[in-house]
Tab-separated table of C-alpha atoms in Angstrom:
chain	number	residue	atom	x	y	z
L	20	MET	CA	-34.721	55.261	18.616
L	21	MET	CA	-35.666	56.229	22.180
L	22	THR	CA	-32.909	53.985	23.567
L	23	THR	CA	-30.318	55.625	21.300
L	24	LYS	CA	-31.429	59.073	22.406
L	25	CYS	CA	-31.257	58.149	26.087
L	26	THR	CA	-27.833	56.605	25.618
L	27	GLY	CA	-26.633	59.794	23.931
L	28	GLU	CA	-28.010	61.947	26.743
L	29	ALA	CA	-26.371	59.701	29.353
L	30	LYS	CA	-23.000	59.997	27.614
L	31	LYS	CA	-23.359	63.762	27.485
L	32	GLN	CA	-24.154	63.904	31.225
L	33	ARG	CA	-21.175	61.676	32.071
L	34	THR	CA	-18.898	63.905	29.977
L	35	THR	CA	-20.184	67.011	31.751
L	36	ARG	CA	-19.646	65.421	35.184
L	37	LEU	CA	-16.131	64.380	34.171
L	38	GLN	CA	-15.300	67.912	33.020
L	39	LEU	CA	-16.612	69.371	36.292
L	40	SER	CA	-14.573	66.810	38.246
L	41	ILE	CA	-11.420	67.723	36.347
L	42	ARG	CA	-12.034	71.440	36.915
L	43	LYS	CA	-12.493	70.870	40.655
L	44	GLU	CA	-9.122	69.140	40.773
L	45	GLY	CA	-7.521	72.184	39.170
L	46	GLN	CA	-6.450	70.367	36.003
L	47	TYR	CA	-8.700	72.425	33.756
L	48	PRO	CA	-9.451	75.908	35.098
L	49	GLU	CA	-12.878	77.459	34.852
L	50	GLU	CA	-13.230	79.545	31.709
L	51	PRO	CA	-13.233	83.271	32.544
L	52	ARG	CA	-16.241	85.330	31.518
L	53	GLY	CA	-16.974	89.012	31.183
L	54	SER	CA	-15.501	91.710	28.990
L	55	GLY	CA	-11.895	90.494	29.090
L	56	PRO	CA	-9.522	91.153	27.461
L	57	PHE	CA	-8.755	87.480	26.888
L	58	PHE	CA	-5.847	85.655	25.333
L	59	PHE	CA	-5.538	82.081	24.083
L	60	PHE	CA	-2.307	80.090	23.959
L	61	GLY	CA	-2.225	76.773	22.146
L	62	GLY	CA	0.668	74.379	22.754
L	63	THR	CA	3.694	74.613	25.019
L	64	ASN	CA	6.386	76.460	23.033
L	65	GLY	CA	6.771	79.794	24.835
L	66	ALA	CA	3.593	79.337	26.871
L	67	GLU	CA	5.012	80.598	30.175
L	68	ILE	CA	6.585	83.691	28.616
L	69	VAL	CA	3.516	84.747	26.625
L	70	SER	CA	1.107	83.960	29.462
L	71	ALA	CA	3.169	85.928	32.010
L	72	TYR	CA	3.338	88.889	29.625
L	73	CYS	CA	-0.420	88.943	29.044
L	74	GLU	CA	-1.300	88.427	32.704
L	75	ARG	CA	0.910	91.396	33.669
L	76	ARG	CA	-1.311	93.466	31.406
L	77	GLY	CA	-4.417	92.203	33.185
L	78	TRP	CA	-5.502	89.861	30.391
L	79	GLN	CA	-7.159	86.567	31.259
L	80	ARG	CA	-6.250	83.255	29.650
L	81	ILE	CA	-8.939	81.169	27.993
L	82	HIS	CA	-8.458	77.484	27.179
L	83	ASN	CA	-11.343	76.858	24.793
L	84	LYS	CA	-9.799	77.117	21.337
L	85	HIS	CA	-13.224	77.657	19.777
L	86	ARG	CA	-13.929	80.887	21.654
L	87	GLU	CA	-13.838	83.930	19.423
L	88	ASP	CA	-13.759	86.718	22.020
L	89	PHE	CA	-9.970	86.800	22.326
L	90	LYS	CA	-7.710	89.827	21.978
L	91	LEU	CA	-4.623	87.692	21.224
L	92	LYS	CA	-4.352	84.149	19.906
L	93	TRP	CA	-0.908	82.530	19.941
L	94	SER	CA	-0.875	78.922	18.747
L	95	GLU	CA	1.879	76.557	17.683
L	96	THR	CA	-0.316	75.076	14.961
L	97	LYS	CA	-2.567	77.034	12.640
L	98	SER	CA	-6.296	76.392	12.471
L	99	PRO	CA	-8.385	77.419	9.424
L	100	ARG	CA	-11.202	78.343	11.796
L	101	THR	CA	-9.018	80.958	13.504
L	102	TYR	CA	-8.530	82.847	10.250
L	103	LEU	CA	-12.075	82.281	8.985
L	104	ASN	CA	-13.619	84.117	11.950
L	105	PHE	CA	-10.758	86.567	12.482
L	106	ARG	CA	-11.891	90.165	13.107
L	107	GLU	CA	-9.415	92.443	11.362
L	108	GLY	CA	-8.350	95.440	13.407
L	109	GLU	CA	-9.838	93.962	16.599
L	110	GLN	CA	-7.778	90.826	17.201
L	111	LEU	CA	-4.114	89.793	17.075
L	112	VAL	CA	-3.178	86.378	15.694
L	113	TYR	CA	0.323	84.899	15.786
L	114	GLN	CA	1.427	83.334	12.481
L	115	ILE	CA	0.374	84.706	9.116
L	116	PRO	CA	-1.965	82.084	7.613
L	117	ASN	CA	0.081	81.447	4.458
L	118	ASN	CA	3.548	81.917	5.980
L	119	LYS	CA	4.585	78.623	4.365
L	120	VAL	CA	5.692	80.643	1.307
L	121	LEU	CA	8.551	81.787	3.551
L	122	THR	CA	8.932	79.174	6.282
L	123	THR	CA	8.934	75.854	4.427
L	124	LYS	CA	11.940	74.744	2.423
L	125	ILE	CA	10.030	74.410	-0.832
L	126	GLY	CA	7.968	77.543	-0.156
L	127	LEU	CA	11.046	79.717	0.374
L	128	LEU	CA	12.868	78.190	-2.579
L	129	SER	CA	9.896	78.730	-4.906
L	130	SER	CA	9.361	82.299	-3.702
L	131	LEU	CA	13.016	83.212	-4.213
L	132	MET	CA	13.115	81.616	-7.666
L	133	ALA	CA	9.997	83.520	-8.729
L	134	TYR	CA	11.430	86.746	-7.337
L	135	GLU	CA	14.699	86.099	-9.143
L	136	ARG	CA	12.817	85.952	-12.456
L	137	VAL	CA	11.197	89.348	-11.990
L	138	ARG	CA	13.661	91.154	-9.732
L	139	CYS	CA	15.210	93.166	-12.548
L	140	LYS	CA	11.812	94.786	-13.086
L	141	VAL	CA	11.354	95.641	-9.398
L	142	ASN	CA	12.913	98.704	-7.791
L	143	HIS	CA	13.238	98.622	-4.001
L	144	GLY	CA	15.421	101.693	-3.697
L	145	GLN	CA	19.031	102.553	-4.395
L	146	ALA	CA	20.342	101.391	-1.020
L	147	LEU	CA	19.405	97.771	-1.587
L	148	ARG	CA	21.738	95.612	-3.596
L	149	LYS	CA	19.683	92.785	-5.014
L	150	LEU	CA	21.460	89.523	-4.325
L	151	LYS	CA	21.389	86.501	-6.533
L	152	MET	CA	20.057	83.329	-4.953
L	153	GLU	CA	23.380	81.589	-5.501
L	154	GLU	CA	25.018	84.199	-3.266
L	155	PHE	CA	23.164	83.106	-0.136
L	156	ILE	CA	21.275	79.835	-0.800
L	157	PRO	CA	23.323	76.648	-1.295
L	158	THR	CA	22.652	74.893	-4.617
L	159	THR	CA	19.277	73.194	-4.137
L	160	PHE	CA	17.104	70.785	-6.123
L	161	ARG	CA	13.429	69.972	-5.545
L	162	MET	CA	12.768	66.256	-5.672
L	163	ASP	CA	9.028	66.782	-6.241
L	164	VAL	CA	9.723	68.540	-9.559
L	165	LYS	CA	10.604	66.089	-12.321
L	166	GLU	CA	12.962	68.404	-14.205
L	167	GLU	CA	14.924	69.330	-11.087
L	168	ARG	CA	15.125	65.718	-9.918
L	169	GLU	CA	16.464	64.622	-13.291
L	170	ALA	CA	18.948	67.519	-13.303
L	171	PHE	CA	20.253	66.490	-9.875
L	172	PHE	CA	20.797	62.843	-10.829
L	173	ALA	CA	22.289	63.884	-14.170
L	174	LEU	CA	24.707	66.080	-12.228
L	175	GLN	CA	25.886	63.038	-10.304
L	176	GLY	CA	26.460	61.181	-13.560
L	177	GLY	CA	29.342	63.529	-14.308
L	178	ALA	CA	30.997	62.994	-10.925
L	179	ASN	CA	33.138	60.130	-9.703
L	180	ASN	CA	32.851	58.245	-6.437
L	181	ASN	CA	35.925	60.009	-5.058
L	182	SER	CA	34.277	63.408	-5.426
L	183	SER	CA	34.278	65.473	-2.239
L	184	GLN	CA	30.795	66.801	-2.925
L	185	MET	CA	28.238	66.000	-0.215
L	186	TRP	CA	24.527	66.705	-0.253
L	187	ILE	CA	21.977	67.003	2.516
L	188	CYS	CA	18.422	65.817	1.961
L	189	LYS	CA	15.663	67.638	3.873
L	190	PRO	CA	11.936	66.960	3.983
L	191	THR	CA	9.983	70.167	3.543
L	192	GLY	CA	7.642	71.335	6.282
L	193	LEU	CA	9.433	69.480	9.097
L	194	ASN	CA	11.743	70.922	11.741
L	195	GLN	CA	14.116	69.870	14.547
L	196	GLY	CA	16.182	67.835	12.087
L	197	ARG	CA	13.449	65.254	11.569
L	198	GLY	CA	13.791	63.245	8.368
L	199	ILE	CA	17.153	64.745	7.373
L	200	PHE	CA	19.950	62.555	6.020
L	201	LEU	CA	23.242	63.000	4.184
L	202	LEU	CA	24.182	61.810	0.702
L	203	ARG	CA	27.929	61.277	0.978
L	204	ASN	CA	28.765	59.373	-2.195
L	205	LEU	CA	27.361	57.935	-5.408
L	206	GLU	CA	26.202	54.820	-3.587
L	207	ASP	CA	24.068	56.894	-1.221
L	208	ILE	CA	22.689	58.869	-4.148
L	209	GLY	CA	21.843	55.680	-6.045
L	210	THR	CA	20.008	54.297	-3.017
L	211	PHE	CA	18.081	57.554	-2.693
L	212	LYS	CA	17.147	57.459	-6.370
L	213	LEU	CA	15.738	53.932	-5.967
L	214	LYS	CA	13.756	55.060	-2.916
L	215	LEU	CA	12.153	57.869	-4.906
L	216	GLN	CA	11.338	55.486	-7.749
L	217	ARG	CA	9.639	53.086	-5.337
L	218	LEU	CA	7.632	55.939	-3.866
L	219	ASP	CA	6.536	56.917	-7.377
L	220	ASP	CA	5.450	53.331	-8.049
L	221	LEU	CA	3.486	53.211	-4.784
L	222	ARG	CA	1.884	56.530	-5.516
L	223	ALA	CA	0.702	55.225	-8.863
L	224	SER	CA	-1.072	52.352	-7.128
L	225	THR	CA	-4.563	52.655	-5.677
L	226	LYS	CA	-3.150	52.507	-2.119
L	227	MET	CA	-1.423	55.860	-2.476
L	228	LEU	CA	-3.896	57.763	-4.650
L	229	HIS	CA	-5.185	59.971	-1.832
L	230	ARG	CA	-1.934	60.383	0.082
L	231	GLN	CA	0.339	63.361	-0.405
L	232	PRO	CA	3.926	62.099	-0.630
L	233	GLN	CA	6.629	63.697	1.517
L	234	ALA	CA	8.416	66.320	-0.585
L	235	TYR	CA	12.199	66.619	-0.292
L	236	VAL	CA	14.847	69.099	-1.293
L	237	VAL	CA	18.471	68.120	-1.849
L	238	GLN	CA	20.952	70.831	-0.979
L	239	HIS	CA	24.686	71.171	-1.343
L	240	TYR	CA	26.263	70.460	2.058
L	241	ILE	CA	28.711	73.065	3.369
L	242	GLN	CA	31.632	70.818	4.301
L	243	ARG	CA	34.078	73.487	5.422
L	244	PRO	CA	32.159	75.684	7.848
L	245	LEU	CA	33.769	78.100	10.247
L	246	LEU	CA	34.315	76.300	13.560
L	247	LEU	CA	34.223	77.619	17.106
L	248	ARG	CA	36.625	75.663	19.319
L	249	GLY	CA	36.550	72.939	16.683
L	250	LYS	CA	32.751	72.647	16.738
L	251	LYS	CA	30.212	73.312	14.017
L	252	PHE	CA	27.723	76.108	14.642
L	253	ASP	CA	24.985	78.164	13.076
L	254	VAL	CA	23.410	81.490	14.005
L	255	ARG	CA	19.736	81.887	14.850
L	256	SER	CA	18.423	85.388	14.118
L	257	TYR	CA	14.860	86.659	14.056
L	258	LEU	CA	12.679	88.239	11.403
L	259	LEU	CA	9.619	89.918	12.898
L	260	ILE	CA	6.710	90.863	10.666
L	261	ALA	CA	5.003	92.951	13.333
L	262	CYS	CA	2.246	94.130	11.014
L	263	THR	CA	1.107	93.217	7.506
L	264	SER	CA	-1.140	96.223	6.830
L	265	PRO	CA	1.033	98.204	6.461
L	266	TYR	CA	4.117	96.026	6.492
L	267	MET	CA	6.454	96.674	9.413
L	268	VAL	CA	9.434	94.296	9.333
L	269	PHE	CA	12.274	94.024	11.848
L	270	PHE	CA	15.520	92.164	12.518
L	271	ARG	CA	16.773	90.995	15.889
L	272	HIS	CA	19.890	89.167	16.989
L	273	GLY	CA	19.398	85.737	18.514
L	274	TYR	CA	22.129	83.339	19.555
L	275	VAL	CA	24.711	80.843	18.331
L	276	ARG	CA	24.034	77.079	18.380
L	277	LEU	CA	26.979	74.667	18.591
L	278	THR	CA	27.332	70.910	18.479
L	279	CYS	CA	28.422	68.977	21.550
L	280	ASP	CA	31.205	67.133	19.735
L	281	PRO	CA	34.039	68.428	17.527
L	282	TYR	CA	33.165	68.613	13.842
L	283	GLU	CA	34.141	65.671	11.676
L	284	PRO	CA	32.768	65.779	8.091
L	285	SER	CA	32.901	61.978	7.764
L	286	SER	CA	30.919	61.368	10.982
L	287	ASN	CA	27.812	59.201	10.639
L	288	ASN	CA	26.284	60.828	13.715
L	289	LEU	CA	23.706	63.335	12.503
L	290	SER	CA	24.064	65.412	15.689
L	291	ASP	CA	27.609	66.285	14.547
L	292	HIS	CA	26.122	67.958	11.478
L	293	LEU	CA	22.894	69.527	12.819
L	294	THR	CA	23.261	72.099	15.574
L	295	ASN	CA	19.698	72.481	16.889
L	296	GLN	CA	19.011	71.679	20.525
L	297	TYR	CA	16.640	68.840	19.654
L	298	MET	CA	19.495	66.958	18.003
L	299	GLN	CA	22.113	67.881	20.612
L	300	LYS	CA	19.931	66.544	23.436
L	301	LYS	CA	20.491	63.068	21.991
L	302	ASN	CA	24.127	63.284	23.043
L	303	PRO	CA	24.574	61.343	26.322
L	304	LEU	CA	26.739	64.169	27.708
L	305	TYR	CA	24.310	66.944	26.782
L	306	SER	CA	23.242	67.688	30.364
L	307	GLN	CA	26.876	68.365	31.271
L	308	MET	CA	27.643	70.345	28.115
L	309	LYS	CA	24.413	72.218	27.386
L	310	GLU	CA	25.763	75.613	28.487
L	311	ASP	CA	28.531	75.234	25.882
L	312	THR	CA	26.063	74.507	23.067
L	313	VAL	CA	24.575	78.023	23.051
L	314	TRP	CA	26.600	81.243	22.850
L	315	SER	CA	25.446	84.836	22.942
L	316	MET	CA	26.192	87.013	19.935
L	317	GLU	CA	28.496	89.080	22.141
L	318	SER	CA	30.539	85.965	22.991
L	319	PHE	CA	30.673	85.031	19.303
L	320	ASN	CA	31.842	88.546	18.436
L	321	ALA	CA	34.538	88.502	21.141
L	322	TYR	CA	35.779	85.074	20.025
L	323	VAL	CA	36.131	86.206	16.405
L	324	ASN	CA	37.924	89.378	17.525
L	325	ASN	CA	40.387	87.362	19.624
L	326	TRP	CA	41.064	84.453	17.284
L	327	PHE	CA	40.384	85.577	13.710
L	328	GLN	CA	40.601	89.362	13.442
L	329	VAL	CA	44.350	89.436	12.759
L	330	ALA	CA	44.650	86.005	11.125
L	331	LYS	CA	41.868	86.723	8.603
L	332	ALA	CA	42.445	90.503	8.359
L	333	LEU	CA	38.911	91.195	9.572
L	334	PRO	CA	37.604	94.530	10.825
L	335	ARG	CA	37.036	94.651	14.552
L	336	ASP	CA	33.509	93.551	15.583
L	337	TRP	CA	33.045	91.724	12.274
L	338	VAL	CA	30.161	89.703	13.762
L	339	LEU	CA	28.163	92.758	14.825
L	340	GLY	CA	29.139	94.672	11.698
L	341	ALA	CA	29.665	93.041	8.298
L	342	PHE	CA	28.074	89.718	9.241
L	343	THR	CA	25.000	91.368	10.760
L	344	THR	CA	24.607	93.590	7.703
L	345	CYS	CA	24.777	90.518	5.476
L	346	MET	CA	22.100	88.692	7.490
L	347	GLN	CA	19.832	91.734	7.392
L	348	GLN	CA	20.219	92.098	3.642
L	349	ILE	CA	19.466	88.415	3.002
L	350	MET	CA	16.413	88.474	5.286
L	351	THR	CA	15.131	91.643	3.612
L	352	GLN	CA	15.439	90.083	0.183
L	353	CYS	CA	13.548	86.990	1.368
L	354	PHE	CA	10.800	89.269	2.668
L	355	PHE	CA	10.610	91.085	-0.680
L	356	ALA	CA	10.248	87.708	-2.393
L	357	VAL	CA	7.041	86.954	-0.435
L	358	LYS	CA	5.787	90.505	0.107
L	359	PRO	CA	3.082	90.311	-2.601
L	360	LYS	CA	2.037	86.803	-1.499
L	361	LEU	CA	1.423	87.071	2.247
L	362	ASP	CA	-2.113	87.487	3.573
L	363	ARG	CA	-2.342	91.147	4.610
L	364	ARG	CA	-4.818	91.951	7.378
L	365	LEU	CA	-4.342	94.208	10.367
L	366	GLY	CA	-3.723	91.921	13.350
L	367	PHE	CA	-1.590	89.226	11.724
L	368	PHE	CA	2.014	89.063	12.940
L	369	ASP	CA	4.835	86.527	12.790
L	370	LEU	CA	8.165	85.839	14.484
L	371	ILE	CA	10.394	83.759	12.216
L	372	GLY	CA	13.661	82.044	13.135
L	373	CYS	CA	16.365	82.433	10.458
L	374	ASP	CA	19.415	80.156	10.496
L	375	PHE	CA	22.753	81.149	8.960
L	376	ILE	CA	26.059	79.354	8.568
L	377	VAL	CA	29.471	80.890	7.848
L	378	ASP	CA	32.180	79.153	5.894
L	379	GLU	CA	35.784	79.239	6.992
L	380	GLU	CA	36.772	82.046	4.597
L	381	PHE	CA	34.734	84.767	6.382
L	382	LYS	CA	34.005	86.658	3.181
L	383	VAL	CA	30.776	88.663	3.436
L	384	GLY	CA	29.663	91.959	2.000
L	385	SER	CA	27.575	93.569	-0.697
L	386	GLY	CA	30.326	93.962	-3.293
L	387	SER	CA	31.236	91.293	-5.809
L	388	ASN	CA	34.904	91.384	-4.753
L	389	GLU	CA	33.956	90.376	-1.226
L	390	TYR	CA	31.753	87.551	-2.463
L	391	MET	CA	34.734	85.630	-3.809
L	392	SER	CA	33.943	82.008	-4.433
L	393	THR	CA	35.345	78.685	-5.445
L	394	VAL	CA	33.712	77.329	-8.579
L	395	PHE	CA	33.250	73.632	-9.343
L	396	GLU	CA	32.401	72.621	-12.911
L	397	ILE	CA	30.888	69.171	-13.271
L	398	GLN	CA	30.231	67.575	-16.647
L	399	VAL	CA	26.697	66.189	-16.822
L	400	LEU	CA	25.405	63.431	-19.062
L	401	CYS	CA	23.936	65.752	-21.654
L	402	GLY	CA	27.305	67.435	-22.180
L	403	LYS	CA	26.484	70.646	-20.294
L	404	LYS	CA	28.648	72.045	-17.530
L	405	ILE	CA	26.974	73.081	-14.263
L	406	LYS	CA	28.780	75.465	-11.963
L	407	ILE	CA	28.442	75.068	-8.195
L	408	LYS	CA	29.614	78.174	-6.400
L	409	ILE	CA	30.824	77.745	-2.862
L	410	LYS	CA	30.287	81.117	-1.227
L	411	LYS	CA	30.727	82.405	2.286
L	412	VAL	CA	27.540	83.168	4.266
L	413	TRP	CA	24.499	81.004	3.734
L	414	LEU	CA	20.890	81.123	4.768
L	415	LEU	CA	19.976	77.549	5.710
L	416	GLU	CA	16.263	77.992	6.382
L	417	MET	CA	13.521	80.123	7.892
L	418	ASN	CA	11.284	78.600	10.561
L	419	CYS	CA	7.790	79.450	11.713
L	420	ASN	CA	7.074	79.094	15.440
L	421	PRO	CA	10.802	79.046	16.362
L	422	ALA	CA	11.844	77.262	19.565
L	423	LEU	CA	11.224	79.435	22.632
L	424	HIS	CA	12.578	77.067	25.272
L	425	VAL	CA	14.927	78.430	27.945
L	426	ASN	CA	16.967	75.436	29.078
L	427	CYS	CA	20.313	77.254	29.394
L	428	GLU	CA	21.567	80.627	30.611
L	429	VAL	CA	22.007	82.316	27.225
L	430	LEU	CA	18.507	81.323	26.158
L	431	LYS	CA	17.138	82.686	29.438
L	432	GLU	CA	18.632	86.038	28.452
L	433	VAL	CA	17.627	86.017	24.793
L	434	ILE	CA	14.251	84.267	24.438
L	435	PRO	CA	12.033	86.059	27.005
L	436	SER	CA	13.216	89.508	25.916
L	437	THR	CA	12.687	88.580	22.244
L	438	VAL	CA	9.107	87.434	22.889
L	439	GLU	CA	8.246	90.383	25.123
L	440	GLU	CA	9.681	92.922	22.665
L	441	THR	CA	7.808	91.152	19.858
L	442	LEU	CA	4.522	91.621	21.705
L	443	ASP	CA	5.389	95.191	22.743
L	444	LEU	CA	6.164	96.199	19.174
L	445	THR	CA	3.201	94.381	17.669
L	446	LEU	CA	0.739	95.886	20.153
L	447	GLU	CA	2.112	99.409	19.752
L	448	ILE	CA	1.887	99.280	15.961
L	449	PHE	CA	-1.533	97.583	16.086
L	450	ASN	CA	-3.005	100.237	18.396
L	451	LYS	CA	-1.518	103.116	16.391
L	452	CYS	CA	-2.960	101.686	13.185
L	453	ARG	CA	-6.395	101.286	14.775
L	454	LEU	CA	-6.322	104.914	15.911
L	455	ARG	CA	-4.839	106.040	12.574
L	456	GLN	CA	-1.838	107.547	14.343
L	457	GLN	CA	1.678	107.894	12.990
L	458	ILE	CA	3.521	104.661	13.664
L	459	LEU	CA	6.992	106.128	14.009
L	460	PRO	CA	8.863	106.819	16.188
L	461	LEU	CA	8.308	103.640	18.209
L	462	ALA	CA	8.545	103.610	21.983
L	463	CYS	CA	8.899	99.810	22.236
L	464	GLN	CA	11.452	98.984	19.551
L	465	GLY	CA	13.944	97.548	22.044
L	466	SER	CA	16.673	95.503	20.346
L	467	PHE	CA	14.795	95.146	17.064
L	468	VAL	CA	16.144	96.931	13.974
L	469	LEU	CA	13.724	98.189	11.353
L	470	LEU	CA	14.254	96.592	7.938
L	471	TYR	CA	11.167	97.705	6.041
L	472	ASN	CA	8.535	100.334	6.734
L	473	GLY	CA	5.380	100.042	4.641
L	474	HIS	CA	4.228	103.509	5.691
L	475	CYS	CA	7.098	105.019	3.734
L	476	SER	CA	6.369	102.864	0.729
L	477	SER	CA	3.979	103.611	-2.118
L	478	ASP	CA	2.376	100.179	-1.686
L	479	SER	CA	0.999	101.010	1.797
L	480	ARG	CA	-2.792	100.793	1.901
L	481	ASP	CA	-3.250	104.040	3.801
L	482	ASN	CA	0.232	105.548	3.418
L	483	ILE	CA	-0.320	107.545	6.620
L	484	GLY	CA	2.582	109.556	7.972
L	485	LYS	CA	4.737	109.290	4.865
L	486	GLY	CA	8.185	110.768	5.340
L	487	HIS	CA	8.363	110.835	9.130
L	488	LYS	CA	11.336	109.467	11.049
L	489	VAL	CA	12.429	106.001	12.006
L	490	SER	CA	13.577	105.080	15.497
L	491	LYS	CA	16.767	103.044	15.216
L	492	LYS	CA	18.944	101.376	17.824
L	493	SER	CA	22.452	102.563	18.633
L	494	PRO	CA	25.104	100.231	20.060
L	495	LYS	CA	23.758	100.933	23.573
L	496	THR	CA	20.173	100.226	22.474
L	497	LYS	CA	19.170	103.844	22.978
L	498	PRO	CA	16.639	104.842	20.298
L	499	LYS	CA	17.972	107.096	17.602
L	500	LYS	CA	15.991	108.787	14.847
L	501	SER	CA	16.908	108.581	11.199
L	502	HIS	CA	15.125	109.252	7.938
L	503	CYS	CA	12.584	106.686	6.910
L	504	SER	CA	13.204	104.590	3.836
L	505	SER	CA	11.346	101.674	2.374
L	506	SER	CA	14.665	100.120	1.441
L	507	PHE	CA	17.043	97.995	3.481
L	508	HIS	CA	18.782	99.801	6.331
L	509	GLN	CA	22.477	99.252	5.784
L	510	ARG	CA	23.467	100.235	9.329
L	511	ALA	CA	23.803	97.249	11.649
L	512	VAL	CA	23.372	97.081	15.414
L	513	VAL	CA	26.995	98.100	15.903
L	514	THR	CA	28.507	100.205	13.132
L	515	VAL	CA	32.098	99.404	12.250
L	516	LYS	CA	34.418	100.776	9.613
L	517	GLN	CA	34.816	98.452	6.664
């Protein structure tokens, strides 16, 4: 027993000496002490931007993730301990603990389906047109739900192998395109069905009893997207939940992500179908083409004005007008779907990346005439007909901890300002709530547009300052006051005549 104790003490001493040696070499800085304020950053995504912001304010960085005397904690991955010991109203923590109801594929799908069932009973104000899921989410089936899995495979039973329908299979909870594959034909679908059956058989065995299987969703693949210079693209926008008690929710423009190679629907190269930077970096010519894989929203708007405004009879500045309004409305509805579910404590905030794709018809808007669609009717085995509506603007997914890397010029313009304005807004609202001051108008709103104000809503905990004014951004980003409403703000960043 004595030998074991001595051995343990010796190991502890060696560990301490090693830590001191590492600190002396500058690899692990000495932990700051005193009254702070301190901030902790876990991971690498956005580390330089957040650290520089905090250090400009005189905050000191701590590296011990178990310390609880922080003012701000920004981590890529969530830790139960962080939320267990969280001091509401005293600390700020990035990522709402149960944000998976919004930021995982199954979580978002389930939340929207539940909201769809009760939405007729919910009134969010006259200005908000409640969308149907089929108007902005491609037809999707959950493979972890028996009824939905059977419905998907039954749907394929009514199709023939020459059908043009393609599906994309996505694992839930993963990002950067990991685990995604395409189902192009009945042969692919049959192979996928066998794979799921084998997984079920393995799960039933003793080897898999304690393992959670990877859950998948299968989603209709948009085969005819709008192209920019012949390349597929999507739009990354931001949803900021700057405060959860009361809710303060904002929209911000992001950037456009394009593929390196021209779009070819039949391509077997996944990087021709997925636009994120992680996938595009696999292209051997990426280093030469990276500046062309990210566009600013202004460049996107100018391109549409030059090439499509007349040909498609679009209003001028369609991107910054009708399209932006559509994105804001979709994001607001997604927020409403999870609003009763999210953990609400003063100090939680979240920046969420929202990805949209446009089809080649350009039709967006809040009226049914503008949401024209092509309808496919497929006979299924049981004799029923299922309609698949191919609409115009789609929300692909919402991502927690969105990429904050700045490896090209557009990202250097967009990402740092987004992060800094996120922290400015969050801190201003946090401090006003602590001091029980009126939240609006906001001095630090920057390029963010207010979507939902919990202080003007009857569900606010304190309902302080009800009826005061909202600061909103004009085309030149100069703050402008308007009446507060708990409903969706129809005015986009740049107002255009429809």
